[in-house]
JSON list of C-alpha atoms in Angstrom, two decimals:
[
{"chain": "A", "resi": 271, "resn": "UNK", "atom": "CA", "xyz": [-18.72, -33.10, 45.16]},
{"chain": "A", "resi": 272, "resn": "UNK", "atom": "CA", "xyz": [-16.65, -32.29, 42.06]},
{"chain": "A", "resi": 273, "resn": "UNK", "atom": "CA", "xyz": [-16.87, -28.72, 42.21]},
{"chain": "A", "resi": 274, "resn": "UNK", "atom": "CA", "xyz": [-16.07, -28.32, 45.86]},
{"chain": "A", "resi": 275, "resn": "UNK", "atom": "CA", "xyz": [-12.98, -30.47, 44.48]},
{"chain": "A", "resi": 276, "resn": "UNK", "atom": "CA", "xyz": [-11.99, -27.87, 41.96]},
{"chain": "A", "resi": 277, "resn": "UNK", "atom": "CA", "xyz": [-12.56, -24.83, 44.17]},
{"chain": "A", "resi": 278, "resn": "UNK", "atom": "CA", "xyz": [-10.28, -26.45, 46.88]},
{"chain": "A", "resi": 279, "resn": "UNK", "atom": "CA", "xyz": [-7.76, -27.40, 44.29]},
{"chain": "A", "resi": 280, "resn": "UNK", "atom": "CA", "xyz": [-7.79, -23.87, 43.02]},
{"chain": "A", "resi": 281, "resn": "UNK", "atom": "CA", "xyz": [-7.28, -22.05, 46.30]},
{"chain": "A", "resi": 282, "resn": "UNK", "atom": "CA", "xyz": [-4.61, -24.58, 47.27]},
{"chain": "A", "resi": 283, "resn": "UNK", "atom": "CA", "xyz": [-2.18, -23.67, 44.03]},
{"chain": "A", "resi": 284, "resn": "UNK", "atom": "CA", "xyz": [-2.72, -19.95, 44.77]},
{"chain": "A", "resi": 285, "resn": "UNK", "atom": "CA", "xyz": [-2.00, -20.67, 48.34]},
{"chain": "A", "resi": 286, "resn": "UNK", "atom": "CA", "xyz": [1.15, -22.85, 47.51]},
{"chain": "A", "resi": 287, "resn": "UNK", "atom": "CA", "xyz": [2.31, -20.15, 44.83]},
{"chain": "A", "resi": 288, "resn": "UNK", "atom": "CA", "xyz": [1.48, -17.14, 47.58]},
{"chain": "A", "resi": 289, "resn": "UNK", "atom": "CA", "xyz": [4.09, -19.02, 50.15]},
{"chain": "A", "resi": 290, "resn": "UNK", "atom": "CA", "xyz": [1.25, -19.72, 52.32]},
{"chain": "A", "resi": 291, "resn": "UNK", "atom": "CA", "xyz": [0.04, -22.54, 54.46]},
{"chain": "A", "resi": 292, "resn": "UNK", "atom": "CA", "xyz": [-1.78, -24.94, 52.53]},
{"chain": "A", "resi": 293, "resn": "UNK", "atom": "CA", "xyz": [-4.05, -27.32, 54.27]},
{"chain": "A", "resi": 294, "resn": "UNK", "atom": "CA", "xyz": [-2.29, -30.77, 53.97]},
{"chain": "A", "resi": 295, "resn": "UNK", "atom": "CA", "xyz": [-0.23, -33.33, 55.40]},
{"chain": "A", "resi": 296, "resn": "UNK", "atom": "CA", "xyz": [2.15, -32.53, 52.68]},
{"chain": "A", "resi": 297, "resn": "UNK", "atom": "CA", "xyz": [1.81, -31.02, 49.43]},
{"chain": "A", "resi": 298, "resn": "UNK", "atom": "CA", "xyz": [4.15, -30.52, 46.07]},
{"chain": "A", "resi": 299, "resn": "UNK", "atom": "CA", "xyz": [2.82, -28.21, 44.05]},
{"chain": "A", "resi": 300, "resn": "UNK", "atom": "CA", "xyz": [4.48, -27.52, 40.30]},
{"chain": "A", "resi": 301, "resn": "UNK", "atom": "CA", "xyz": [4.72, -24.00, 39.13]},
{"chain": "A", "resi": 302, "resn": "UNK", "atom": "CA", "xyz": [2.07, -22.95, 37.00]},
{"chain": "A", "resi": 303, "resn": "UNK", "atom": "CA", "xyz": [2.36, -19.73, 35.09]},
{"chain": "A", "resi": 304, "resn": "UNK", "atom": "CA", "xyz": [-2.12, -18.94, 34.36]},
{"chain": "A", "resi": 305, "resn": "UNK", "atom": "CA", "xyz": [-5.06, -20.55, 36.40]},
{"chain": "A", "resi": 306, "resn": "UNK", "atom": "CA", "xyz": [-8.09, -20.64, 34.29]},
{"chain": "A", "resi": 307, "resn": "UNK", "atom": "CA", "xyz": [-11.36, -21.98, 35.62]},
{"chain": "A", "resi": 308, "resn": "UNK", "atom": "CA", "xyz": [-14.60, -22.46, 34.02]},
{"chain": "A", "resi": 309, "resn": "UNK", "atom": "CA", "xyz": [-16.75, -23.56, 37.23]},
{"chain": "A", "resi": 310, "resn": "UNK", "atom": "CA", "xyz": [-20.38, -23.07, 37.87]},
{"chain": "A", "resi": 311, "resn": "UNK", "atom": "CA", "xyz": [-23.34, -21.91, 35.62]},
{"chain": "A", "resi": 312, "resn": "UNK", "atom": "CA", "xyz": [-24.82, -18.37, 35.22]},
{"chain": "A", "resi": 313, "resn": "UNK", "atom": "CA", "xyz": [-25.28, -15.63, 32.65]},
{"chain": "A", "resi": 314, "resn": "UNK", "atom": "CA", "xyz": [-24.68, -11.61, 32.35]},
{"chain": "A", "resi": 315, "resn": "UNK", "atom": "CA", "xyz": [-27.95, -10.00, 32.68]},
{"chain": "A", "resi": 316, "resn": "UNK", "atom": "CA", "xyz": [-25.48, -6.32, 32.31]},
{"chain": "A", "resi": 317, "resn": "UNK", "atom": "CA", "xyz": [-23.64, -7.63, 28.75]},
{"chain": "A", "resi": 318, "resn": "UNK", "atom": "CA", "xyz": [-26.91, -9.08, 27.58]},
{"chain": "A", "resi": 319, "resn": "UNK", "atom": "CA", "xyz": [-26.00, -12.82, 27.58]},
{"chain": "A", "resi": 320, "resn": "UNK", "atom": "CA", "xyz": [-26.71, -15.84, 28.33]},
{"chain": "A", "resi": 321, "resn": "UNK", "atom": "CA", "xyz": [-26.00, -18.95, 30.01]},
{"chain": "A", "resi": 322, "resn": "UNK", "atom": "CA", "xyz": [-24.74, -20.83, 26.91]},
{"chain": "A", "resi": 323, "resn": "UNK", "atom": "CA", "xyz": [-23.59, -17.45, 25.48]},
{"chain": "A", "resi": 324, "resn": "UNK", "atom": "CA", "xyz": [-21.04, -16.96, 28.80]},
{"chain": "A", "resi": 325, "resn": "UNK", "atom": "CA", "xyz": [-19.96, -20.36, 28.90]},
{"chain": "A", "resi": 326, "resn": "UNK", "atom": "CA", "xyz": [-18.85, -20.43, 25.17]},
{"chain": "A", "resi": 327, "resn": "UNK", "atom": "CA", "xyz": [-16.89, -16.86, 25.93]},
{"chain": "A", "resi": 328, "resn": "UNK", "atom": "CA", "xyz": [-15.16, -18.30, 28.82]},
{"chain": "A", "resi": 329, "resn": "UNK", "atom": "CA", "xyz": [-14.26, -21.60, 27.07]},
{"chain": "A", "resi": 330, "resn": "UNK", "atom": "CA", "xyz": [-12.34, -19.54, 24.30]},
{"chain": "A", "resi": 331, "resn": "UNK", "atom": "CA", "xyz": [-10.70, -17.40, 26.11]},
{"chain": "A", "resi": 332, "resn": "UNK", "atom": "CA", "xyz": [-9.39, -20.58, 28.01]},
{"chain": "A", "resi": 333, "resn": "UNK", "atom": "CA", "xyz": [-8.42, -22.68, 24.94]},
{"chain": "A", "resi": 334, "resn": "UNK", "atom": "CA", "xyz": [-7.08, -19.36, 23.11]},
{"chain": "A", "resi": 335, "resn": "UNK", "atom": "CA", "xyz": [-4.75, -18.20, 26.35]},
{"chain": "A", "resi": 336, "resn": "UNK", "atom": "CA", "xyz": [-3.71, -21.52, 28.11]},
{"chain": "A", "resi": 337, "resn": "UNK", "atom": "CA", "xyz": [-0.44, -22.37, 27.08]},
{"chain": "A", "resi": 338, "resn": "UNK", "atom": "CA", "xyz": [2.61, -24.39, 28.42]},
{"chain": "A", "resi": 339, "resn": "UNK", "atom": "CA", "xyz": [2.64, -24.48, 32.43]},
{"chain": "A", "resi": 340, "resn": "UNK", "atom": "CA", "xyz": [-1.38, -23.98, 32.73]},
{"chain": "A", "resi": 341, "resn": "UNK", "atom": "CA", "xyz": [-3.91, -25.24, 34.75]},
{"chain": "A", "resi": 342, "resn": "UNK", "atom": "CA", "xyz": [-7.33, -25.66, 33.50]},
{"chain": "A", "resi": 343, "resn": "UNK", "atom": "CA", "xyz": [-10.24, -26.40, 35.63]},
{"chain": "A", "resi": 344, "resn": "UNK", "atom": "CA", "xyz": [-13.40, -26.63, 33.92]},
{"chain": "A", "resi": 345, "resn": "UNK", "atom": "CA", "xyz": [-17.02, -27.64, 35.56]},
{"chain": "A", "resi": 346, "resn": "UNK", "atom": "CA", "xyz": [-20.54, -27.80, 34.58]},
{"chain": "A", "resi": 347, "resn": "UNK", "atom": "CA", "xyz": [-19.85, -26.90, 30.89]},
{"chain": "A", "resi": 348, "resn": "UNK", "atom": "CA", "xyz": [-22.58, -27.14, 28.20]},
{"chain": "A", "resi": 349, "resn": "UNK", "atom": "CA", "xyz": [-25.54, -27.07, 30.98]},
{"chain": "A", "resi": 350, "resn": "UNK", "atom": "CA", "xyz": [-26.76, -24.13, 28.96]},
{"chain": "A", "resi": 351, "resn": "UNK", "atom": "CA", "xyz": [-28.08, -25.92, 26.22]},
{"chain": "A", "resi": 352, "resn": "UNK", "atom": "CA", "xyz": [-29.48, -29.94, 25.46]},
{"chain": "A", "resi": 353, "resn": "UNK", "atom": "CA", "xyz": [-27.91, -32.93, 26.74]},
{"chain": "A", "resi": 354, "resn": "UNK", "atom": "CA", "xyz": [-26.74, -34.10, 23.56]},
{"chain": "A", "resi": 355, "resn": "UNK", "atom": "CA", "xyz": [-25.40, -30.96, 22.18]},
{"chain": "A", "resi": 356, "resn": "UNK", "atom": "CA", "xyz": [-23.27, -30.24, 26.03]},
{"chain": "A", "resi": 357, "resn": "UNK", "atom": "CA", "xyz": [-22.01, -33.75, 25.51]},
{"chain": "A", "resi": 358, "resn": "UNK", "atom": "CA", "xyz": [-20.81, -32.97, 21.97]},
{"chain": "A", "resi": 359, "resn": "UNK", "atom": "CA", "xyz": [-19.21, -29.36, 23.58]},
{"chain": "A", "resi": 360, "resn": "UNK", "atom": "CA", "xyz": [-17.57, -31.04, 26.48]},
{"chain": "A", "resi": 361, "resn": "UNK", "atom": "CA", "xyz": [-16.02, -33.80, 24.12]},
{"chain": "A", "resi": 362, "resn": "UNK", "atom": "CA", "xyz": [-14.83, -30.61, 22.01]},
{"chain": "A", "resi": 363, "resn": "UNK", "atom": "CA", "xyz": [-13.33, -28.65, 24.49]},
{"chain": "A", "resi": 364, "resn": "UNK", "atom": "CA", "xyz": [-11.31, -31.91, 26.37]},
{"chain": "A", "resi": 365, "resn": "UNK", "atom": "CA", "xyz": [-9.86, -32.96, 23.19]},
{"chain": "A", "resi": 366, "resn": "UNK", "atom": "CA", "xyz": [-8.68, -29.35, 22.51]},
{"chain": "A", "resi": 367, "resn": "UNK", "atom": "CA", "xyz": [-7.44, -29.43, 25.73]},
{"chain": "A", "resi": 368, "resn": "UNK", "atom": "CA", "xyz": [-5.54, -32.73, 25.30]},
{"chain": "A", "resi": 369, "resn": "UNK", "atom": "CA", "xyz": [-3.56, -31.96, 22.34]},
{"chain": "A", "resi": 370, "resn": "UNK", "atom": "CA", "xyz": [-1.97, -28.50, 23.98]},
{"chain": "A", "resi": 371, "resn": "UNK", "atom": "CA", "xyz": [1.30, -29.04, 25.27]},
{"chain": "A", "resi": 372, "resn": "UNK", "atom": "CA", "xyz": [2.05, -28.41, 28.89]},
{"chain": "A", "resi": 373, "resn": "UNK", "atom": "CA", "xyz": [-1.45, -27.84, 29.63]},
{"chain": "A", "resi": 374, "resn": "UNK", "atom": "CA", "xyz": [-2.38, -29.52, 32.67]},
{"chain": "A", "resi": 375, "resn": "UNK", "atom": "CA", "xyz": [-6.78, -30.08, 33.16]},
{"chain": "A", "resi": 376, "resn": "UNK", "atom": "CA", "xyz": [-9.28, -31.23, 35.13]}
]
Protein backbone atom coordinates (compact mmCIF):
# COMPACT_ATOMS: atom_id res chain seq x y z
CA UNK A 1 0.00 0.00 0.00
CA UNK A 2 0.89 3.63 0.76
CA UNK A 3 3.62 3.04 2.99
CA UNK A 4 5.41 0.47 0.92
CA UNK A 5 5.02 3.56 -1.60
CA UNK A 6 6.89 5.92 0.64
CA UNK A 7 9.59 3.50 1.73
CA UNK A 8 10.34 2.73 -2.02
CA UNK A 9 10.23 6.37 -2.85
CA UNK A 10 12.63 7.04 -0.04
CA UNK A 11 15.28 4.47 -0.90
CA UNK A 12 15.03 5.44 -4.57
CA UNK A 13 16.14 9.38 -3.88
CA UNK A 14 18.99 8.10 -1.66
CA UNK A 15 19.84 5.65 -4.32
CA UNK A 16 19.61 8.34 -7.17
CA UNK A 17 21.60 10.92 -4.90
CA UNK A 18 24.30 7.91 -3.94
CA UNK A 19 24.98 7.47 -7.98
CA UNK A 20 23.50 4.15 -7.73
CA UNK A 21 21.22 2.00 -9.78
CA UNK A 22 17.79 2.78 -9.15
CA UNK A 23 15.17 0.30 -10.07
CA UNK A 24 13.33 1.88 -13.11
CA UNK A 25 12.85 2.12 -16.65
CA UNK A 26 14.01 5.62 -16.26
CA UNK A 27 14.08 7.94 -13.52
CA UNK A 28 14.80 11.97 -12.97
CA UNK A 29 15.31 12.63 -9.74
CA UNK A 30 15.70 16.58 -8.47
CA UNK A 31 18.27 17.33 -5.89
CA UNK A 32 17.04 17.47 -2.56
CA UNK A 33 19.19 18.87 0.19
CA UNK A 34 17.15 16.86 3.79
CA UNK A 35 14.86 13.69 3.60
CA UNK A 36 12.52 13.70 6.46
CA UNK A 37 10.06 10.89 7.00
CA UNK A 38 7.46 10.41 9.50
CA UNK A 39 6.33 6.67 8.56
CA UNK A 40 4.91 4.04 10.77
CA UNK A 41 3.56 4.09 14.43
CA UNK A 42 5.42 3.24 17.69
CA UNK A 43 6.59 4.80 20.92
CA UNK A 44 10.00 5.00 23.15
CA UNK A 45 9.57 2.72 25.99
CA UNK A 46 13.71 4.06 26.89
CA UNK A 47 12.68 8.15 26.74
CA UNK A 48 9.41 7.39 28.45
CA UNK A 49 6.97 8.27 25.61
CA UNK A 50 4.41 7.55 23.84
CA UNK A 51 2.83 6.88 20.67
CA UNK A 52 1.16 10.32 20.29
CA UNK A 53 4.04 11.81 22.36
CA UNK A 54 6.77 10.49 19.42
CA UNK A 55 4.72 11.35 16.64
CA UNK A 56 4.21 15.04 17.78
CA UNK A 57 8.30 15.18 18.37
CA UNK A 58 8.94 13.94 14.98
CA UNK A 59 6.33 16.20 13.29
CA UNK A 60 8.22 19.35 14.74
CA UNK A 61 11.32 18.59 14.14
CA UNK A 62 10.07 18.09 10.45
CA UNK A 63 8.08 21.36 10.10
CA UNK A 64 10.90 23.29 12.21
CA UNK A 65 14.01 21.85 9.86
CA UNK A 66 12.46 21.32 6.32
CA UNK A 67 13.29 24.10 4.31
CA UNK A 68 13.76 24.93 0.52
CA UNK A 69 14.84 21.68 -1.55
CA UNK A 70 13.12 19.10 1.07
CA UNK A 71 11.32 16.14 0.86
CA UNK A 72 8.77 15.27 3.33
CA UNK A 73 7.19 11.95 3.61
CA UNK A 74 4.80 11.57 6.27
CA UNK A 75 2.49 8.29 7.07
CA UNK A 76 0.16 7.10 9.63
CA UNK A 77 0.19 10.42 11.60
CA UNK A 78 -2.25 11.11 14.48
CA UNK A 79 -3.03 7.14 14.95
CA UNK A 80 -1.95 7.82 18.50
CA UNK A 81 -4.87 9.48 19.60
CA UNK A 82 -9.02 9.71 18.39
CA UNK A 83 -10.14 9.84 14.97
CA UNK A 84 -11.33 13.22 15.12
CA UNK A 85 -8.52 14.81 16.90
CA UNK A 86 -5.69 12.79 14.10
CA UNK A 87 -7.91 14.27 11.44
CA UNK A 88 -7.65 17.77 12.94
CA UNK A 89 -3.48 17.01 13.36
CA UNK A 90 -3.08 15.73 9.88
CA UNK A 91 -5.07 18.81 8.42
CA UNK A 92 -2.51 20.90 10.69
CA UNK A 93 0.56 19.53 9.72
CA UNK A 94 -0.37 19.45 5.54
CA UNK A 95 -1.30 22.98 5.60
CA UNK A 96 1.98 23.85 7.41
CA UNK A 97 3.52 21.93 4.98
CA UNK A 98 1.84 23.68 2.03
CA UNK A 99 2.68 27.15 2.75
CA UNK A 100 6.75 26.37 3.06
CA UNK A 101 8.48 27.22 0.07
CA UNK A 102 10.42 24.63 -1.82
CA UNK A 103 9.17 21.98 0.32
CA UNK A 104 8.20 19.13 -1.65
CA UNK A 105 5.49 16.29 0.47
CA UNK A 106 3.78 13.38 0.33
Amino acid sequence: GKSTYLHTLAINVVLAHMGCYVPAMAASVRCMRQLFTRVGTGDSLEANASTFHCEMSEIAHILTSAGPESLVLVDELGRGTSHSEGAAICWAAAEALQRMDGVLTL
